[in-house]
Amino acid sequence: MAQIQVSNPGFTPPTLISRRHRWFHPSFTGFTLPSPDVHLRLRTNSTSSLSTSASPSSSPPRFYEATKGGSAVLSGCDESVSNERPWKTSDARLVLEDGSVWKAKSFGASGTQVGEVVFNTSLTGYQEILTDPSYAGQFVLMTNPHIGNTGVNLDDEESNQCFLAGLVIRSISMCTSNWRSKDALGDYLAKRNIMGIYDVDTRAITRRLREDGSLIGVLTTEEYKADKELIEMAQKWKIVGVDLISGISCEAPYQWSEKTNTEWEFKTGSDRGEEFHVVAYDFGIKHNILRRLGSYGCKITVVPSKWPASETLKMKPDGVLFSNGPGDPAAVPYAVETVKDIIGKVPVFGICMGHQLVGQALGGKTFKMKFGHHGGNHPVCNLQRGSIEISAQNHNYAVDPASLPPGVEITHINLNDNSCAGLRCPELKLMSLQYHPEASPGPHDSDLAFQEFIELMKGNQS
C-alpha cells in the first residue's frame, strides 16, 4: 500500500490517498503537484522509496510512474503540463422533479436523459440489472455503494441490450477483478450509450424516494442547461399510462433452445425427460426465464407482445407464459385482451408484468406503488407451503387483491408491505408470481415455481 507524506502543512491530498490509492496503481498515468513548494514522499510496500521536491519553475511538475519488479518508481518530469487536478471533478447533475439538484461525476455516455428514479437493493448482479428490459425508462440507483468491481461479461446478459435510462451509484470501482470479466463497467456503458453517475449521495436520494415515492429525474452532463430548465423537463415528463412494452418486444416469433449451463445448474436429480411446448409472450422477457424453462424440459416459442391469441392457440401449446416487462399494465390493454382470450384454454404462468396482466384479465385492478420493489432480498410468504422465500423483484405496480373475483386464490404475500405476490386459479389452470423465480440476479428459493408450471401442464394432459 502506498503512503503519501508532504512537507507543506497547508497541503493535504485526500483524494490521492483514498479509494484504493488509484494514483499508485500500475495503470497510473501521472499526477500533478498543486504548487512548486510541495515536497512529496512516496513509500511502497517494497524496500524502495523515493523523495521528490518540486522544481522552482512556475508550472507544477508532473511525475510519471514506471513499475519494475512490482515496486513503484517515480521518474520523469514534465514542466509543460498545465495546472490540472489529477482527479475527476463534478461534471454531471441529477435533477429531480421536486426541485433538488445533485452534483455528481459522470461515466459511460454523456448528454441529457430523463427517466423515473428507482432504487435497487441488490448487492450483486449489476450487469443483469442493466440488461433487464423491465427497467426501460428508469434510472436505477444502486444502494450498494461499490459497483463495477467484477467488470462485465457476455454470459450475464439478460437481454441483447441495455434498456434502462441511466445508472446512479455511490462509488465506481477503479479496477476490475474477476476471471470472467471482459470489459470495465464505464466502457461497457459508453459503448451502449447509457449514462452513469457516481460520487453522489445515494443514501440521501434513497431516503427521499422512500419518503416521497418514485420521482422523475433528468441526468445531464451538459453545463449550458440551467437547473430550472431541467426541473421543468422532469415535471413535464410522464411514465404512467405509457406503453413501454411495444418498443422492447421482439418483432417476430423465434425458437429458444438454450438451457442453464451445466456449470451453473443448481438443481440435480430432477426428471426432465418429458418435453412441453410453451409459447412465451415477450413483454420484455429475461433470458434466464427462458433458460429455466428449457432446463425443466420445455420447447419454447417466443412471440411478440401483440401476437394474436388465435395464432398462439393454433400452435397447440402445452402452456403459455406471460413474461416480465416495464411500465404500467393499464397502458397495454391489447395485452390484457390477449390474456383474456387464452386463460381457461391452456395452462398459464404469469411473471411480474405477466402477473399484473393476469390480474386485470381476471377482472382485478392494478395500482402504482409508492416506490416499488427492486432488489434481490425481498421476503415472500408462500401461503401454499407455509414457507418463506427470499426473492428477486423488479416492479412499480401491483395487483389489488380486494378487486379479484371469487375463485382466485392469493398464494404469495410480500412480507415487507403485505402486497399480493402470487395468484392461482385451479379452475382456469393458471398461476402467477409478482416476482422473479428465475432470479438472475438473486436467490434461487422460488425456482420450484417452474416445476409447478410443469405439473400444471402435466395435469392438463391427463
XYZ file of N, CA and C in Angstrom, residues 165-319:
465
model
N -32.553 3.859 -18.481
C -32.196 5.203 -18.923
C -30.849 5.647 -18.383
N -30.449 5.123 -17.217
C -29.168 5.510 -16.637
C -28.906 4.777 -15.340
N -27.658 4.856 -14.875
C -27.229 4.175 -13.657
C -26.680 5.201 -12.677
N -27.140 5.121 -11.419
C -26.725 6.054 -10.370
C -26.081 5.247 -9.248
N -24.806 5.533 -8.924
C -24.101 4.769 -7.904
C -23.285 5.703 -7.013
N -22.907 5.198 -5.862
C -22.098 5.987 -4.936
C -20.633 6.002 -5.348
N -20.082 4.827 -5.633
C -18.653 4.735 -5.934
C -18.427 3.712 -7.031
N -17.685 4.083 -8.047
C -17.348 3.155 -9.118
C -15.943 2.599 -8.876
N -15.807 1.310 -9.048
C -14.516 0.669 -8.816
C -13.497 1.141 -9.849
N -12.296 1.489 -9.359
C -11.245 1.958 -10.252
C -10.588 0.809 -11.023
N -10.823 -0.408 -10.577
C -10.247 -1.552 -11.283
C -11.230 -2.713 -11.199
N -11.063 -3.709 -12.050
C -11.909 -4.894 -12.042
C -11.076 -6.097 -11.653
N -11.728 -7.040 -10.966
C -11.019 -8.240 -10.529
C -11.980 -9.417 -10.568
N -12.046 -10.079 -11.700
C -12.878 -11.264 -11.851
C -12.402 -12.033 -13.076
N -12.319 -13.345 -12.953
C -11.774 -14.151 -14.044
C -12.664 -14.172 -15.278
N -13.945 -13.783 -15.121
C -14.851 -13.771 -16.259
C -14.961 -12.394 -16.902
N -14.355 -11.387 -16.312
C -14.511 -10.016 -16.787
C -13.893 -9.818 -18.176
N -14.658 -9.156 -19.042
C -14.192 -8.858 -20.396
C -14.097 -7.361 -20.664
N -14.707 -6.556 -19.791
C -14.730 -5.119 -20.029
C -15.003 -4.405 -18.716
N -14.606 -3.149 -18.642
C -14.909 -2.323 -17.475
C -16.317 -1.750 -17.602
N -16.956 -1.485 -16.472
C -18.342 -1.022 -16.480
C -18.502 0.277 -17.252
N -17.604 1.244 -17.032
C -17.719 2.524 -17.729
C -17.623 2.383 -19.233
N -16.668 1.572 -19.695
C -16.522 1.344 -21.138
C -17.743 0.629 -21.709
N -18.259 -0.320 -20.935
C -19.443 -1.074 -21.354
C -20.638 -0.138 -21.574
N -20.865 0.775 -20.628
C -21.996 1.699 -20.758
C -21.779 2.693 -21.897
N -20.538 3.157 -22.060
C -20.252 4.111 -23.129
C -20.542 3.504 -24.501
N -20.180 2.234 -24.691
C -20.427 1.563 -25.967
C -21.919 1.413 -26.247
N -22.725 1.363 -25.189
C -24.171 1.171 -25.340
C -24.960 2.465 -25.157
N -24.223 3.569 -25.084
C -24.822 4.896 -24.988
C -25.740 5.026 -23.766
N -25.294 4.493 -22.641
C -26.030 4.579 -21.383
C -25.262 5.493 -20.433
N -25.961 6.456 -19.843
C -25.335 7.396 -18.926
C -25.214 6.798 -17.526
N -24.151 7.191 -16.834
C -23.963 6.787 -15.449
C -23.351 7.926 -14.660
N -23.681 8.003 -13.362
C -23.058 8.993 -12.495
C -22.625 8.319 -11.199
N -21.591 8.874 -10.573
C -21.124 8.375 -9.280
C -20.698 9.563 -8.428
N -20.250 9.269 -7.217
C -19.889 10.313 -6.247
C -21.094 11.188 -5.918
N -22.249 10.536 -5.803
C -23.477 11.221 -5.409
C -24.003 10.523 -4.159
N -24.710 11.236 -3.307
C -25.186 10.680 -2.040
C -26.402 9.791 -2.290
N -26.143 8.534 -2.630
C -27.227 7.601 -2.956
C -28.088 7.285 -1.736
N -27.503 7.342 -0.548
C -28.291 7.077 0.658
C -29.348 8.169 0.856
N -28.958 9.412 0.668
C -29.909 10.518 0.838
C -31.009 10.463 -0.222
N -30.639 10.129 -1.463
C -31.649 10.036 -2.528
C -32.610 8.887 -2.243
N -32.077 7.752 -1.770
C -32.931 6.609 -1.448
C -33.939 6.962 -0.361
N -33.488 7.669 0.671
C -34.407 8.075 1.730
C -35.492 9.001 1.175
N -35.120 9.853 0.263
C -36.111 10.758 -0.343
C -37.137 9.967 -1.152
N -36.684 8.962 -1.884
C -37.598 8.137 -2.664
C -38.524 7.330 -1.760
N -38.003 6.859 -0.644
C -38.840 6.103 0.291
C -39.889 7.000 0.939
N -39.532 8.234 1.199
C -40.467 9.151 1.857
C -41.463 9.767 0.876
N -40.982 10.152 -0.310
C -41.830 10.861 -1.267
C -42.347 9.973 -2.392
N -41.770 8.786 -2.558
C -42.136 7.920 -3.668
C -41.215 8.131 -4.855
N -41.356 7.289 -5.867
C -40.518 7.390 -7.063
C -40.650 8.776 -7.686
N -39.538 9.329 -8.143
C -39.522 10.673 -8.716
C -38.956 10.642 -10.133
N -39.457 11.528 -10.964
C -38.891 11.704 -12.297
C -37.623 12.556 -12.165
N -36.597 12.182 -12.897
C -35.349 12.931 -12.833
C -34.757 13.162 -14.211
N -33.852 14.102 -14.277
C -33.106 14.381 -15.502
C -31.625 14.264 -15.183
N -30.937 13.488 -15.978
C -29.499 13.290 -15.833
C -28.810 14.021 -16.981
N -27.831 14.878 -16.653
C -27.187 15.649 -17.716
C -25.710 15.866 -17.421
N -24.941 15.942 -18.497
C -23.540 16.363 -18.425
C -23.347 17.673 -19.169
N -24.441 18.261 -19.633
C -24.383 19.485 -20.428
C -24.478 20.704 -19.507
N -23.371 21.406 -19.361
C -23.288 22.516 -18.414
C -24.195 23.694 -18.788
N -24.465 23.874 -20.073
C -25.227 25.046 -20.505
C -26.697 24.960 -20.127
N -27.187 23.787 -19.745
C -28.594 23.649 -19.375
C -28.787 24.125 -17.935
N -29.683 25.047 -17.729
C -29.941 25.597 -16.406
C -30.747 24.619 -15.558
N -30.555 24.702 -14.238
C -31.287 23.826 -13.333
C -32.792 23.982 -13.510
N -33.248 25.230 -13.665
C -34.679 25.484 -13.817
C -35.240 24.765 -15.040
N -34.497 24.798 -16.128
C -34.926 24.118 -17.354
C -35.043 22.609 -17.131
N -34.087 22.041 -16.410
C -34.088 20.604 -16.161
C -35.210 20.207 -15.214
N -35.495 21.039 -14.227
C -36.595 20.755 -13.305
C -37.922 20.744 -14.058
N -38.103 21.702 -14.940
C -39.331 21.748 -15.745
C -39.444 20.528 -16.654
N -38.312 20.084 -17.194
C -38.309 18.897 -18.041
C -38.761 17.672 -17.245
N -38.259 17.556 -16.009
C -38.634 16.422 -15.161
C -40.113 16.475 -14.792
N -40.613 17.661 -14.505
C -42.004 17.804 -14.080
C -42.994 17.556 -15.208
N -42.576 17.766 -16.435
C -43.468 17.569 -17.579
C -43.470 16.131 -18.084
N -42.392 15.402 -17.807
C -42.265 14.037 -18.356
C -43.140 13.064 -17.569
N -43.825 12.175 -18.258
C -44.720 11.220 -17.615
C -44.357 9.796 -18.021
N -44.506 8.871 -17.064
C -44.276 7.462 -17.354
C -45.538 6.641 -17.115
N -46.445 7.147 -16.260
C -47.704 6.451 -16.004
C -48.576 6.522 -17.257
N -49.138 5.367 -17.639
C -50.012 5.324 -18.803
C -49.294 5.219 -20.132
N -47.969 5.056 -20.103
C -47.174 4.962 -21.330
C -46.876 3.501 -21.641
N -47.110 3.099 -22.877
C -46.802 1.739 -23.332
C -45.294 1.625 -23.567
N -44.587 0.990 -22.635
C -43.150 0.781 -22.774
C -42.813 -0.593 -23.340
N -43.830 -1.429 -23.491
C -43.596 -2.811 -23.919
C -43.373 -2.921 -25.423
N -44.190 -2.244 -26.200
C -44.134 -2.424 -27.658
C -42.782 -2.040 -28.240
N -42.062 -1.156 -27.568
C -40.768 -0.730 -28.084
C -39.622 -1.651 -27.752
N -39.841 -2.640 -26.877
C -38.740 -3.534 -26.499
C -39.010 -4.997 -26.836
N -40.245 -5.313 -27.215
C -40.585 -6.693 -27.547
C -39.952 -7.107 -28.868
N -39.798 -8.407 -29.058
C -39.265 -8.912 -30.328
C -40.248 -8.596 -31.453
N -39.751 -8.584 -32.682
C -40.587 -8.223 -33.825
C -41.231 -9.416 -34.501
N -40.681 -10.605 -34.289
C -41.211 -11.812 -34.926
C -40.965 -13.007 -34.012
N -41.763 -14.064 -34.149
C -41.560 -15.254 -33.311
C -40.201 -15.899 -33.565
N -39.674 -16.542 -32.538
C -38.429 -17.296 -32.692
C -38.397 -18.443 -31.686
N -37.561 -19.431 -31.963
C -37.428 -20.592 -31.093
C -36.275 -20.381 -30.118
N -36.472 -20.830 -28.899
C -35.410 -20.762 -27.878
C -35.113 -22.186 -27.401
N -33.839 -22.564 -27.409
C -33.462 -23.925 -27.006
C -32.409 -23.962 -25.904
N -31.827 -22.813 -25.569
C -30.745 -22.793 -24.581
C -31.257 -23.128 -23.179
N -30.485 -23.945 -22.460
C -30.785 -24.275 -21.072
C -29.742 -23.627 -20.173
N -29.975 -23.714 -18.875
C -28.968 -23.243 -17.932
C -27.690 -24.043 -18.117
N -26.571 -23.356 -18.245
C -25.287 -24.029 -18.427
C -25.046 -24.997 -17.275
N -24.542 -26.186 -17.584
C -24.311 -27.201 -16.553
C -23.383 -26.690 -15.453
N -22.513 -25.751 -15.800
C -21.602 -25.184 -14.811
C -22.356 -24.403 -13.742
N -23.535 -23.859 -14.115
C -24.296 -23.025 -13.190
C -25.580 -23.691 -12.720
N -25.906 -24.856 -13.248
C -27.139 -25.547 -12.853
C -27.060 -25.959 -11.387
N -28.040 -25.534 -10.596
C -28.008 -25.784 -9.156
C -28.965 -26.875 -8.715
N -29.850 -27.349 -9.624
C -30.766 -28.427 -9.278
C -30.326 -29.699 -9.984
N -30.279 -30.793 -9.240
C -29.856 -32.068 -9.804
C -30.889 -33.130 -9.465
N -30.916 -34.175 -10.275
C -31.762 -35.318 -9.973
C -33.208 -35.184 -10.404
N -33.582 -34.096 -11.047
C -34.977 -33.930 -11.464
C -35.221 -34.648 -12.789
N -36.421 -35.186 -12.940
C -36.802 -35.847 -14.184
C -37.297 -34.796 -15.171
N -36.506 -34.535 -16.166
C -36.892 -33.520 -17.147
C -36.911 -34.109 -18.558
N -37.234 -35.411 -18.649
C -37.209 -36.057 -19.939
C -38.381 -35.683 -20.827
N -39.546 -35.411 -20.208
C -40.737 -35.071 -20.989
C -40.653 -33.633 -21.470
N -40.970 -33.426 -22.744
C -40.861 -32.094 -23.323
C -42.239 -31.475 -23.487
N -42.346 -30.204 -23.102
C -43.589 -29.459 -23.240
C -43.340 -28.252 -24.132
N -44.331 -27.967 -24.975
C -44.219 -26.802 -25.851
C -44.858 -25.610 -25.149
N -44.061 -24.590 -24.895
C -44.530 -23.387 -24.218
C -44.386 -22.195 -25.156
N -45.454 -21.433 -25.307
C -45.385 -20.167 -26.032
C -45.173 -19.066 -24.998
N -44.094 -18.319 -25.158
C -43.745 -17.258 -24.210
C -43.961 -15.895 -24.862
N -44.860 -15.105 -24.283
C -45.080 -13.741 -24.776
C -43.964 -12.832 -24.275
N -43.352 -12.129 -25.205
C -42.217 -11.263 -24.882
C -42.704 -9.846 -24.596
N -42.922 -9.573 -23.303
C -43.227 -8.213 -22.875
C -41.965 -7.502 -22.380
N -40.828 -8.170 -22.573
C -39.544 -7.704 -22.059
C -38.861 -8.858 -21.344
N -38.983 -10.035 -21.925
C -38.597 -11.278 -21.248
C -37.093 -11.356 -20.999
N -36.738 -11.871 -19.833
C -35.335 -12.080 -19.475
C -34.875 -13.445 -19.983
N -33.625 -13.516 -20.381
C -33.085 -14.760 -20.920
C -33.155 -15.901 -19.909
N -32.979 -15.579 -18.624
C -32.922 -16.670 -17.658
C -34.282 -17.316 -17.417
N -35.365 -16.606 -17.693
C -36.679 -17.249 -17.651
C -36.732 -18.346 -18.711
N -36.234 -18.019 -19.892
C -36.230 -18.995 -20.984
C -35.278 -20.150 -20.683
N -34.139 -19.838 -20.105
C -33.180 -20.906 -19.758
C -33.773 -21.863 -18.732
N -34.459 -21.309 -17.721
C -35.030 -22.181 -16.695
C -36.150 -23.047 -17.265
N -36.971 -22.483 -18.135
C -37.990 -23.299 -18.794
C -37.344 -24.417 -19.603
N -36.268 -24.067 -20.322
C -35.548 -25.082 -21.081
C -34.961 -26.157 -20.201
N -34.458 -25.783 -19.049
C -33.859 -26.755 -18.130
C -34.908 -27.660 -17.509
N -36.141 -27.215 -17.484
C -37.227 -28.049 -16.962
C -37.918 -28.847 -18.072
N -37.320 -28.899 -19.236
C -37.824 -29.763 -20.296
C -38.838 -29.132 -21.208
N -38.699 -27.834 -21.490
C -39.674 -27.158 -22.347
C -39.064 -26.773 -23.693
N -39.850 -26.947 -24.732
C -39.540 -26.405 -26.045
C -40.266 -25.070 -26.120
N -39.547 -23.992 -26.438
C -40.100 -22.647 -26.258
C -40.185 -21.900 -27.581
N -41.351 -21.323 -27.827
C -41.537 -20.395 -28.933
C -41.829 -19.022 -28.339
N -40.971 -18.060 -28.617
C -41.153 -16.698 -28.114
C -41.888 -15.892 -29.170
N -42.937 -15.179 -28.756
C -43.744 -14.395 -29.697
C -43.794 -12.941 -29.243
N -44.043 -12.008 -30.184
C -44.118 -10.577 -29.829
C -45.283 -10.269 -28.898
N -45.241 -9.099 -28.289
C -46.260 -8.713 -27.306
C -47.654 -8.597 -27.930
N -47.712 -8.255 -29.217
C -49.010 -8.074 -29.878
C -49.413 -9.280 -30.731
N -48.783 -10.405 -30.480
C -49.112 -11.621 -31.216
C -50.547 -12.049 -30.878
N -51.382 -12.289 -31.889
C -52.788 -12.619 -31.630
C -52.945 -13.922 -30.848
N -53.901 -13.944 -29.953
C -54.156 -15.157 -29.169
C -54.583 -16.311 -30.070
N -55.307 -15.993 -31.141
C -55.753 -17.050 -32.056
C -54.576 -17.761 -32.705
N -53.521 -17.008 -33.036
C -52.336 -17.620 -33.639
C -51.594 -18.469 -32.620
N -51.601 -18.038 -31.372
C -50.962 -18.828 -30.316
C -51.686 -20.156 -30.134
N -53.008 -20.115 -30.088
C -53.782 -21.338 -29.881
C -53.661 -22.291 -31.069
N -53.400 -21.744 -32.267
C -53.184 -22.611 -33.438
C -51.913 -23.446 -33.289
N -50.968 -22.954 -32.510
C -49.726 -23.699 -32.269
C -49.940 -24.888 -31.329
N -51.117 -24.956 -30.693
C -51.470 -26.021 -29.750
C -50.383 -26.199 -28.680
N -50.066 -25.131 -27.961
C -49.037 -25.240 -26.928
C -49.555 -26.005 -25.709
N -48.622 -26.562 -24.960
C -48.982 -27.200 -23.694
C -49.210 -26.154 -22.610
N -48.631 -24.972 -22.803
C -48.803 -23.906 -21.840
C -48.355 -22.582 -22.431
